[in-house]
Amino acid sequence: MNRVCPNHAAPVQGDEAERWKALQAVSTPHTPFCRLDYVRAVASGAGLHLGIHIVSENGQDMAGAAVTWKRRGPWREAIVPPFTPFSAVTLRDALNPADIHSRTTPLESLLAELEAGYDRIHVHLDPEYTDIRPAQWRGWTTRPLYTYRLNTGDGPETWSKGAARTFRSGKDAYDLLEGNGVGSTAALLAAASYARQGRKTPLDKAALEALVRTVENTGLASSFAVRRRDSGDIQAGIVVLHANRKGYYWVVGSVPGPAMTVLLGKMLPRLHASGIEEFDLMGANTPTIAEFKRRFGARLTSYYRIGFCRKPMLQWLCTLREMRR
C-alpha cells in the first residue's frame, strides 16, 4: 500500500486535508470526531500538533488517522485529545475476515504507519470497530472501555423510577434554553463541575470556551441549558455534537440537584425532532458516572483503547508517572 505520512513538525498541507475530507465522506464511522475541523479545533485548544496519515491501494485512499500528538522530551507521543471519546480513525470499507487473517487489511497498514511515526501511541476506536485482532497481532495493547447509548425517541417511561420521578417533579421549575450563546454557559458549568470534584479541567476555562465557540461555528454542535424559573439561574448545560443522526453528550456541567436530569428529559425530544435518533452519553468507565447514565434507559456499549510503545524507557517513565498520580 502507498501512504501519506506528514512531516510531524509541519502544519497539515492542503492536499492532505482534501484527501482526508474525501476519504472521511465515504468511510465509516461518520462521527463529528472524524471531521477535520473538529480535530483541528481540539488540537489547537489543547496545544497539540496534528498529523494526517492516509494509506492507499491502487491509487485509492483506504484508511486514515488524524492524529493529535505532543513532544515528551525527545519523543513524539500520539494521544487522544481532551473531550474526545473516539479518535479520528476512518476506514473506507469494513474489514474482510480473510484479509484480517492474511494481515493485509488497510487497518494493519495504517497501524504500521503510526508505529513508524510516533514513539508512543494511544487510540480510542469507535464502537463500530469490533474486530481488533490486527492491533493485537502487531503487539499493541488492547483494553475495553464502555459508554451508554440511548434512543432519543424513548421517553422517561424507559428510565429508572428514580430518574423519571426526578424529571416529573422538577420539569415545571425549569425553562429550556438553546442556541449558540448557551454553549459558553455550558463550558463554564463544566469547568465548575470539575473544580467542585477537585479535578483538573482537561482544558483551562478560556480554552474550553473558545473550543466550544469554534465547534458551534462549524455547525457540528447544538447547545442546551435549563434555567430556574424562580431565580433565573442557569443550572445545567450540554453542548451536543452531532453527525449522521447521532448525538454526543460532549461538554456538560450542572450544579448539584435535579437540573441535569431535567435538561436531558427536555432536550432529548428536541434532538429526536431534529433527526437525531441515537444519543451517546460518552463514557461509563467510573462507577458513579456509569450509574447516573444507566438510569436513562441506555444500553451499555463497548469500544477499545489500543496502544503501542516502541521505546522501553518512555514506557517506563509513563508507567512511573501514572503510579504517582
Short mmCIF file of C-alpha atoms in Angstrom, two decimals:
data_model
loop_
_atom_site.label_atom_id
_atom_site.label_comp_id
_atom_site.label_asym_id
_atom_site.label_seq_id
_atom_site.Cartn_x
_atom_site.Cartn_y
_atom_site.Cartn_z
CA MET A 1 0.00 0.00 0.00
CA ASN A 2 1.06 3.54 -0.70
CA ARG A 3 0.84 6.01 2.13
CA VAL A 4 0.99 9.65 3.10
CA CYS A 5 2.93 10.49 6.24
CA PRO A 6 3.25 14.15 7.15
CA ASN A 7 6.33 15.97 8.32
CA HIS A 8 5.48 15.87 12.03
CA ALA A 9 6.80 19.36 12.69
CA ALA A 10 4.85 20.94 9.85
CA PRO A 11 1.21 22.05 9.66
CA VAL A 12 -1.27 19.96 7.70
CA GLN A 13 -0.90 20.65 3.99
CA GLY A 14 -3.84 21.45 1.71
CA ASP A 15 -3.65 18.23 -0.32
CA GLU A 16 -3.57 16.13 2.86
CA ALA A 17 -6.62 17.92 4.20
CA GLU A 18 -8.55 17.46 0.94
CA ARG A 19 -7.68 13.77 0.77
CA TRP A 20 -8.80 13.33 4.38
CA LYS A 21 -12.12 15.06 3.74
CA ALA A 22 -12.76 12.96 0.64
CA LEU A 23 -11.92 9.73 2.48
CA GLN A 24 -13.98 10.66 5.53
CA ALA A 25 -17.01 11.42 3.36
CA VAL A 26 -17.18 7.84 2.03
CA SER A 27 -15.92 5.96 5.08
CA THR A 28 -17.09 4.81 8.48
CA PRO A 29 -17.60 5.91 11.14
CA HIS A 30 -19.46 9.13 10.28
CA THR A 31 -18.85 10.90 13.58
CA PRO A 32 -18.06 14.54 14.32
CA PHE A 33 -14.80 13.37 15.91
CA CYS A 34 -13.51 12.40 12.45
CA ARG A 35 -14.28 15.80 10.97
CA LEU A 36 -11.04 17.65 10.29
CA ASP A 37 -12.44 20.96 11.51
CA TYR A 38 -13.21 19.30 14.86
CA VAL A 39 -9.77 17.69 15.15
CA ARG A 40 -8.09 20.97 14.26
CA ALA A 41 -10.15 22.85 16.85
CA VAL A 42 -9.45 20.46 19.71
CA ALA A 43 -5.76 20.19 18.80
CA SER A 44 -5.44 23.97 18.80
CA GLY A 45 -7.30 24.30 22.10
CA ALA A 46 -5.12 21.68 23.78
CA GLY A 47 -1.82 22.90 22.30
CA LEU A 48 -1.28 19.69 20.33
CA HIS A 49 0.24 19.06 16.91
CA LEU A 50 -1.86 17.46 14.17
CA GLY A 51 -0.70 14.86 11.67
CA ILE A 52 -2.73 13.20 8.94
CA HIS A 53 -1.91 9.65 7.89
CA ILE A 54 -3.55 8.03 4.86
CA VAL A 55 -2.88 4.62 3.33
CA SER A 56 -3.95 3.88 -0.22
CA GLU A 57 -4.13 0.91 -2.57
CA ASN A 58 -4.04 1.11 -6.37
CA GLY A 59 -4.47 4.86 -6.19
CA GLN A 60 -7.50 4.75 -3.87
CA ASP A 61 -7.32 6.00 -0.28
CA MET A 62 -8.45 3.18 2.00
CA ALA A 63 -7.82 4.23 5.61
CA GLY A 64 -6.67 7.21 7.59
CA ALA A 65 -5.97 8.67 11.01
CA ALA A 66 -5.91 12.32 12.02
CA VAL A 67 -3.57 12.15 15.00
CA THR A 68 -3.03 14.70 17.75
CA TRP A 69 0.40 14.47 19.31
CA LYS A 70 2.84 16.17 21.66
CA ARG A 71 6.50 16.04 22.48
CA ARG A 72 7.61 14.29 25.64
CA GLY A 73 11.30 15.09 25.88
CA PRO A 74 12.92 13.75 22.71
CA TRP A 75 9.91 11.54 21.92
CA ARG A 76 6.70 12.00 19.94
CA GLU A 77 3.58 10.78 21.72
CA ALA A 78 0.22 10.43 19.93
CA ILE A 79 -2.65 10.90 22.37
CA VAL A 80 -6.43 11.02 22.49
CA PRO A 81 -7.26 14.74 22.80
CA PRO A 82 -9.40 16.06 25.66
CA PHE A 83 -13.21 15.90 25.41
CA THR A 84 -12.84 13.32 22.62
CA PRO A 85 -14.11 9.79 23.27
CA PHE A 86 -13.13 8.31 19.90
CA SER A 87 -10.03 9.00 17.83
CA ALA A 88 -10.24 10.15 14.22
CA VAL A 89 -9.63 6.78 12.56
CA THR A 90 -11.59 6.06 9.40
CA LEU A 91 -11.82 3.09 7.00
CA ARG A 92 -13.35 3.14 3.53
CA ASP A 93 -14.66 -0.44 3.80
CA ALA A 94 -15.46 -2.92 6.53
CA LEU A 95 -12.59 -5.27 7.31
CA ASN A 96 -12.67 -8.53 5.37
CA PRO A 97 -12.01 -11.57 7.64
CA ALA A 98 -9.78 -13.24 5.04
CA ASP A 99 -7.70 -10.06 4.79
CA ILE A 100 -7.50 -9.86 8.58
CA HIS A 101 -6.13 -13.41 8.68
CA SER A 102 -3.62 -12.72 5.90
CA ARG A 103 -2.74 -9.43 7.64
CA THR A 104 -3.35 -7.34 4.54
CA THR A 105 -6.10 -5.01 5.73
CA PRO A 106 -5.83 -1.23 5.36
CA LEU A 107 -6.08 -1.02 9.15
CA GLU A 108 -2.93 -3.11 9.54
CA SER A 109 -1.10 -0.83 7.12
CA LEU A 110 -2.36 2.22 9.00
CA LEU A 111 -1.13 0.83 12.32
CA ALA A 112 2.30 0.20 10.78
CA GLU A 113 2.31 3.81 9.59
CA LEU A 114 1.55 5.10 13.09
CA GLU A 115 4.23 2.87 14.62
CA ALA A 116 6.79 4.41 12.28
CA GLY A 117 5.67 7.96 13.04
CA TYR A 118 5.38 8.02 16.85
CA ASP A 119 7.25 6.65 19.82
CA ARG A 120 4.13 6.08 21.93
CA ILE A 121 0.55 5.91 20.69
CA HIS A 122 -2.91 5.63 22.21
CA VAL A 123 -6.06 5.46 20.11
CA HIS A 124 -9.73 5.04 21.08
CA LEU A 125 -11.58 3.15 18.36
CA ASP A 126 -15.22 3.92 17.63
CA PRO A 127 -17.63 1.17 18.78
CA GLU A 128 -18.15 0.26 15.10
CA TYR A 129 -14.68 -1.33 15.18
CA THR A 130 -15.30 -4.63 16.96
CA ASP A 131 -12.52 -6.78 15.49
CA ILE A 132 -9.22 -5.52 16.89
CA ARG A 133 -7.10 -8.55 16.01
CA PRO A 134 -4.94 -6.52 13.56
CA ALA A 135 -3.78 -4.45 16.54
CA GLN A 136 -3.35 -7.44 18.85
CA TRP A 137 -1.29 -9.35 16.30
CA ARG A 138 1.03 -6.37 15.88
CA GLY A 139 1.71 -6.33 19.62
CA TRP A 140 -0.50 -3.38 20.53
CA THR A 141 -2.09 -3.34 23.96
CA THR A 142 -5.88 -3.52 23.90
CA ARG A 143 -8.34 -2.61 26.62
CA PRO A 144 -12.15 -2.48 26.54
CA LEU A 145 -13.90 0.72 27.56
CA TYR A 146 -17.62 1.42 27.84
CA THR A 147 -20.24 4.01 27.06
CA TYR A 148 -24.03 4.19 27.33
CA ARG A 149 -26.24 4.91 24.33
CA LEU A 150 -29.97 5.54 24.16
CA ASN A 151 -32.69 6.15 21.59
CA THR A 152 -33.82 9.75 21.61
CA GLY A 153 -37.41 8.68 20.91
CA ASP A 154 -37.61 6.85 24.24
CA GLY A 155 -39.09 8.98 26.99
CA PRO A 156 -38.89 8.96 30.80
CA GLU A 157 -41.12 5.88 30.86
CA THR A 158 -38.00 3.88 29.91
CA TRP A 159 -35.87 5.45 32.67
CA SER A 160 -35.34 4.13 36.17
CA LYS A 161 -38.12 5.01 38.61
CA GLY A 162 -35.89 7.45 40.48
CA ALA A 163 -34.77 9.34 37.36
CA ALA A 164 -38.31 9.52 35.98
CA ARG A 165 -39.61 10.80 39.32
CA THR A 166 -36.88 13.47 39.46
CA PHE A 167 -37.80 14.66 35.98
CA ARG A 168 -41.56 14.74 36.60
CA SER A 169 -41.20 16.62 39.88
CA GLY A 170 -38.71 19.16 38.51
CA LYS A 171 -39.67 19.80 34.89
CA ASP A 172 -42.09 22.65 35.62
CA ALA A 173 -39.45 24.53 37.62
CA TYR A 174 -37.16 25.00 34.60
CA ASP A 175 -37.22 26.55 31.15
CA LEU A 176 -35.23 25.02 28.29
CA LEU A 177 -32.75 27.30 26.54
CA GLU A 178 -30.97 26.56 23.27
CA GLY A 179 -28.70 28.27 20.81
CA ASN A 180 -25.01 29.03 20.30
CA GLY A 181 -24.84 31.52 23.15
CA VAL A 182 -25.75 28.76 25.57
CA GLY A 183 -22.53 26.87 24.79
CA SER A 184 -20.30 29.23 26.75
CA THR A 185 -22.52 28.79 29.79
CA ALA A 186 -22.27 25.01 29.44
CA ALA A 187 -18.48 25.31 29.29
CA LEU A 188 -18.41 27.39 32.49
CA LEU A 189 -20.68 24.91 34.25
CA ALA A 190 -18.40 22.07 33.09
CA ALA A 191 -15.32 23.82 34.49
CA ALA A 192 -17.15 24.47 37.78
CA SER A 193 -18.14 20.79 38.00
CA TYR A 194 -14.51 19.72 37.66
CA ALA A 195 -13.45 22.21 40.34
CA ARG A 196 -16.19 21.06 42.71
CA GLN A 197 -14.94 17.47 42.38
CA GLY A 198 -11.33 18.52 42.97
CA ARG A 199 -10.34 17.50 39.44
CA LYS A 200 -8.24 19.42 36.96
CA THR A 201 -10.12 20.53 33.85
CA PRO A 202 -8.54 18.97 30.72
CA LEU A 203 -8.58 22.46 29.19
CA ASP A 204 -8.49 25.72 31.11
CA LYS A 205 -11.73 27.69 31.23
CA ALA A 206 -10.83 30.16 28.47
CA ALA A 207 -9.58 27.42 26.13
CA LEU A 208 -12.71 25.35 26.72
CA GLU A 209 -15.00 28.30 25.98
CA ALA A 210 -13.03 29.03 22.81
CA LEU A 211 -13.22 25.39 21.71
CA VAL A 212 -16.99 25.32 22.21
CA ARG A 213 -17.45 28.52 20.20
CA THR A 214 -15.26 27.21 17.38
CA VAL A 215 -17.10 23.90 17.14
CA GLU A 216 -20.50 25.61 17.33
CA ASN A 217 -19.48 27.78 14.40
CA THR A 218 -18.72 24.71 12.28
CA GLY A 219 -22.32 23.55 12.61
CA LEU A 220 -21.29 20.35 14.40
CA ALA A 221 -22.79 21.33 17.76
CA SER A 222 -26.07 22.40 19.34
CA SER A 223 -26.21 23.77 22.89
CA PHE A 224 -28.92 23.43 25.52
CA ALA A 225 -29.40 24.57 29.11
CA VAL A 226 -32.12 24.81 31.75
CA ARG A 227 -32.88 27.93 33.77
CA ARG A 228 -34.77 28.05 37.06
CA ARG A 229 -38.00 29.97 36.68
CA ASP A 230 -37.92 31.32 40.23
CA SER A 231 -34.30 32.51 40.45
CA GLY A 232 -33.31 32.84 36.80
CA ASP A 233 -30.17 30.76 37.44
CA ILE A 234 -28.90 28.52 34.64
CA GLN A 235 -28.20 25.26 36.46
CA ALA A 236 -27.25 22.75 33.75
CA GLY A 237 -25.84 22.92 30.24
CA ILE A 238 -24.94 20.49 27.46
CA VAL A 239 -23.12 21.05 24.18
CA VAL A 240 -24.24 18.23 21.87
CA LEU A 241 -22.05 17.19 18.95
CA HIS A 242 -23.97 15.56 16.13
CA ALA A 243 -23.50 13.87 12.77
CA ASN A 244 -25.24 11.12 10.81
CA ARG A 245 -28.34 11.05 13.07
CA LYS A 246 -26.23 10.55 16.20
CA GLY A 247 -25.68 12.97 19.05
CA TYR A 248 -22.95 13.05 21.69
CA TYR A 249 -23.04 14.32 25.29
CA TRP A 250 -19.93 16.41 24.74
CA VAL A 251 -19.27 19.36 27.08
CA VAL A 252 -21.61 19.18 30.08
CA GLY A 253 -21.93 20.67 33.53
CA SER A 254 -24.50 21.31 36.22
CA VAL A 255 -24.97 22.35 39.80
CA PRO A 256 -25.85 19.54 42.25
CA GLY A 257 -29.52 18.65 42.15
CA PRO A 258 -32.13 17.69 39.55
CA ALA A 259 -31.12 20.13 36.81
CA MET A 260 -29.18 17.72 34.57
CA THR A 261 -31.91 15.09 34.70
CA VAL A 262 -34.49 17.74 33.81
CA LEU A 263 -32.29 19.02 30.98
CA LEU A 264 -31.93 15.56 29.45
CA GLY A 265 -35.67 14.98 29.66
CA LYS A 266 -36.44 18.27 27.93
CA MET A 267 -33.60 18.09 25.39
CA LEU A 268 -33.95 14.54 24.04
CA PRO A 269 -37.34 15.17 22.34
CA ARG A 270 -35.82 18.23 20.63
CA LEU A 271 -32.94 16.11 19.34
CA HIS A 272 -35.35 13.45 18.11
CA ALA A 273 -37.46 16.03 16.29
CA SER A 274 -34.31 17.36 14.57
CA GLY A 275 -33.49 13.90 13.15
CA ILE A 276 -31.01 12.68 15.78
CA GLU A 277 -32.02 9.11 16.57
CA GLU A 278 -29.27 7.90 18.90
CA PHE A 279 -27.55 9.70 21.75
CA ASP A 280 -24.18 8.66 23.18
CA LEU A 281 -23.72 9.58 26.84
CA MET A 282 -19.94 9.35 26.31
CA GLY A 283 -18.33 7.17 28.89
CA ALA A 284 -19.31 4.68 31.57
CA ASN A 285 -15.89 3.90 32.97
CA THR A 286 -16.24 5.01 36.61
CA PRO A 287 -18.95 3.66 38.94
CA THR A 288 -20.72 6.90 39.84
CA ILE A 289 -20.85 8.24 36.29
CA ALA A 290 -21.90 4.86 34.88
CA GLU A 291 -24.77 4.56 37.38
CA PHE A 292 -26.06 8.07 36.61
CA LYS A 293 -26.15 7.29 32.88
CA ARG A 294 -27.64 3.82 33.28
CA ARG A 295 -30.77 5.35 34.81
CA PHE A 296 -31.83 6.87 31.49
CA GLY A 297 -32.67 3.52 29.93
CA ALA A 298 -29.44 3.43 27.97
CA ARG A 299 -27.72 0.32 26.68
CA LEU A 300 -24.11 -0.49 27.53
CA THR A 301 -21.79 -0.34 24.51
CA SER A 302 -18.12 -1.31 24.42
CA TYR A 303 -15.23 0.19 22.49
CA TYR A 304 -11.44 -0.26 22.60
CA ARG A 305 -8.40 1.67 23.68
CA ILE A 306 -5.35 0.42 21.82
CA GLY A 307 -1.75 1.43 22.42
CA PHE A 308 1.79 0.91 21.23
CA CYS A 309 5.17 1.99 22.55
CA ARG A 310 8.45 1.33 20.77
CA LYS A 311 10.66 3.00 23.39
CA PRO A 312 11.01 0.93 26.61
CA MET A 313 12.43 3.92 28.50
CA LEU A 314 9.43 6.06 27.55
CA GLN A 315 7.03 3.32 28.60
CA TRP A 316 8.80 3.01 31.96
CA LEU A 317 8.66 6.76 32.55
CA CYS A 318 4.96 6.93 31.68
CA THR A 319 4.15 3.97 33.94
CA LEU A 320 6.06 5.59 36.81
CA ARG A 321 4.21 8.88 36.27
CA GLU A 322 0.82 7.13 36.32
CA MET A 323 1.72 5.26 39.54
CA ARG A 324 2.44 8.58 41.27
CA ARG A 325 -1.00 10.04 40.50
#
